[in-house]
Amino acid sequence: MQDLRQDLSSVGDLVSTLEDNEMAREREMLRQEIICHQEQKDNLRDQAEDLENRTAAGTCDLFEHVSVKGFVSRVSKKEKEIEYR
C-alpha cells in the first residue's frame, strides 16, 4: 500500500512537471511573438520617420510608388499626375 502511494505521488509530480513545462513553452512562444511585433512596429516607425524627413527635405514625393491591381503607378504630389504602366 505504501508503494502504491509513492507511485501515485510520483505520477502526480510528473504530471505537474509536464504541465509546468507546457506552460513555460507557451510563455516563451508568446514572448517571442511580442518581440517580433515590437520589432515590426519599430521598423514601421523608422520607415515613417525616414519618409517624413525625406518629404520635408524635398527629396521624395509624398507617394512614391503605389501598386494598384497589378499595375505599378507613380503618383507625384508636386506635379499632380499619375503614371500607369
Short mmCIF file of C-alpha atoms in Angstrom, two decimals:
data_model
loop_
_atom_site.label_atom_id
_atom_site.label_comp_id
_atom_site.label_asym_id
_atom_site.label_seq_id
_atom_site.Cartn_x
_atom_site.Cartn_y
_atom_site.Cartn_z
CA MET A 1 0.00 0.00 0.00
CA GLN A 2 2.86 2.35 0.82
CA ASP A 3 4.47 1.61 -2.59
CA LEU A 4 1.18 2.44 -4.33
CA ARG A 5 1.01 5.78 -2.54
CA GLN A 6 4.59 6.58 -3.55
CA ASP A 7 3.87 5.60 -7.14
CA LEU A 8 0.76 7.81 -7.22
CA SER A 9 2.73 10.66 -5.70
CA SER A 10 5.46 10.19 -8.33
CA VAL A 11 2.86 10.21 -11.13
CA GLY A 12 1.33 13.37 -9.70
CA ASP A 13 4.76 15.02 -9.60
CA LEU A 14 5.41 14.02 -13.23
CA VAL A 15 2.06 15.41 -14.37
CA SER A 16 2.75 18.65 -12.53
CA THR A 17 6.21 18.90 -14.13
CA LEU A 18 4.77 18.27 -17.62
CA GLU A 19 2.12 20.94 -17.09
CA ASP A 20 4.77 23.40 -15.89
CA ASN A 21 6.94 22.65 -18.93
CA GLU A 22 3.99 23.17 -21.30
CA MET A 23 3.13 26.49 -19.66
CA ALA A 24 6.78 27.56 -19.90
CA ARG A 25 6.81 26.71 -23.63
CA GLU A 26 3.61 28.69 -24.20
CA ARG A 27 5.00 31.68 -22.30
CA GLU A 28 8.19 31.57 -24.39
CA MET A 29 6.21 31.42 -27.64
CA LEU A 30 4.14 34.43 -26.56
CA ARG A 31 7.29 36.29 -25.53
CA GLN A 32 8.85 35.64 -28.95
CA GLU A 33 5.67 36.81 -30.68
CA ILE A 34 5.66 40.02 -28.64
CA ILE A 35 9.30 40.65 -29.54
CA CYS A 36 8.53 40.09 -33.24
CA HIS A 37 5.59 42.51 -33.16
CA GLN A 38 7.70 45.11 -31.34
CA GLU A 39 10.42 44.82 -33.98
CA GLN A 40 7.84 45.22 -36.77
CA LYS A 41 6.40 48.26 -35.02
CA ASP A 42 9.88 49.79 -34.62
CA ASN A 43 10.67 49.16 -38.30
CA LEU A 44 7.43 50.79 -39.41
CA ARG A 45 8.09 53.80 -37.17
CA ASP A 46 11.61 54.13 -38.62
CA GLN A 47 10.25 53.93 -42.18
CA ALA A 48 7.60 56.55 -41.42
CA GLU A 49 10.19 58.90 -39.90
CA ASP A 50 12.50 58.39 -42.88
CA LEU A 51 9.71 59.15 -45.36
CA GLU A 52 8.66 62.19 -43.33
CA ASN A 53 12.24 63.51 -43.26
CA ARG A 54 12.76 62.93 -46.97
CA THR A 55 9.44 64.56 -47.79
CA ALA A 56 10.26 67.58 -45.61
CA ALA A 57 13.66 67.86 -47.29
CA GLY A 58 12.03 67.69 -50.72
CA THR A 59 13.97 64.59 -51.75
CA CYS A 60 10.91 62.48 -52.49
CA ASP A 61 7.25 62.75 -53.38
CA LEU A 62 4.65 62.13 -50.72
CA PHE A 63 3.61 58.98 -52.58
CA GLU A 64 6.50 57.36 -54.40
CA HIS A 65 5.19 54.09 -55.78
CA VAL A 66 1.74 52.60 -55.40
CA SER A 67 0.70 49.17 -56.63
CA VAL A 68 -2.85 49.08 -57.95
CA LYS A 69 -4.32 45.74 -59.09
CA GLY A 70 -1.08 44.53 -60.61
CA PHE A 71 -0.21 47.84 -62.26
CA VAL A 72 2.61 49.93 -60.90
CA SER A 73 1.83 53.59 -60.83
CA ARG A 74 3.82 56.61 -59.81
CA VAL A 75 1.99 59.39 -58.05
CA SER A 76 3.63 62.78 -57.95
CA LYS A 77 2.23 65.23 -55.43
CA LYS A 78 4.23 68.11 -56.87
CA GLU A 79 3.17 67.53 -60.48
CA LYS A 80 -0.27 66.18 -59.56
CA GLU A 81 -0.04 63.38 -62.08
CA ILE A 82 -0.33 59.61 -62.11
CA GLU A 83 1.63 57.33 -64.42
CA TYR A 84 0.36 53.82 -65.12
CA ARG A 85 2.45 51.02 -66.57
#
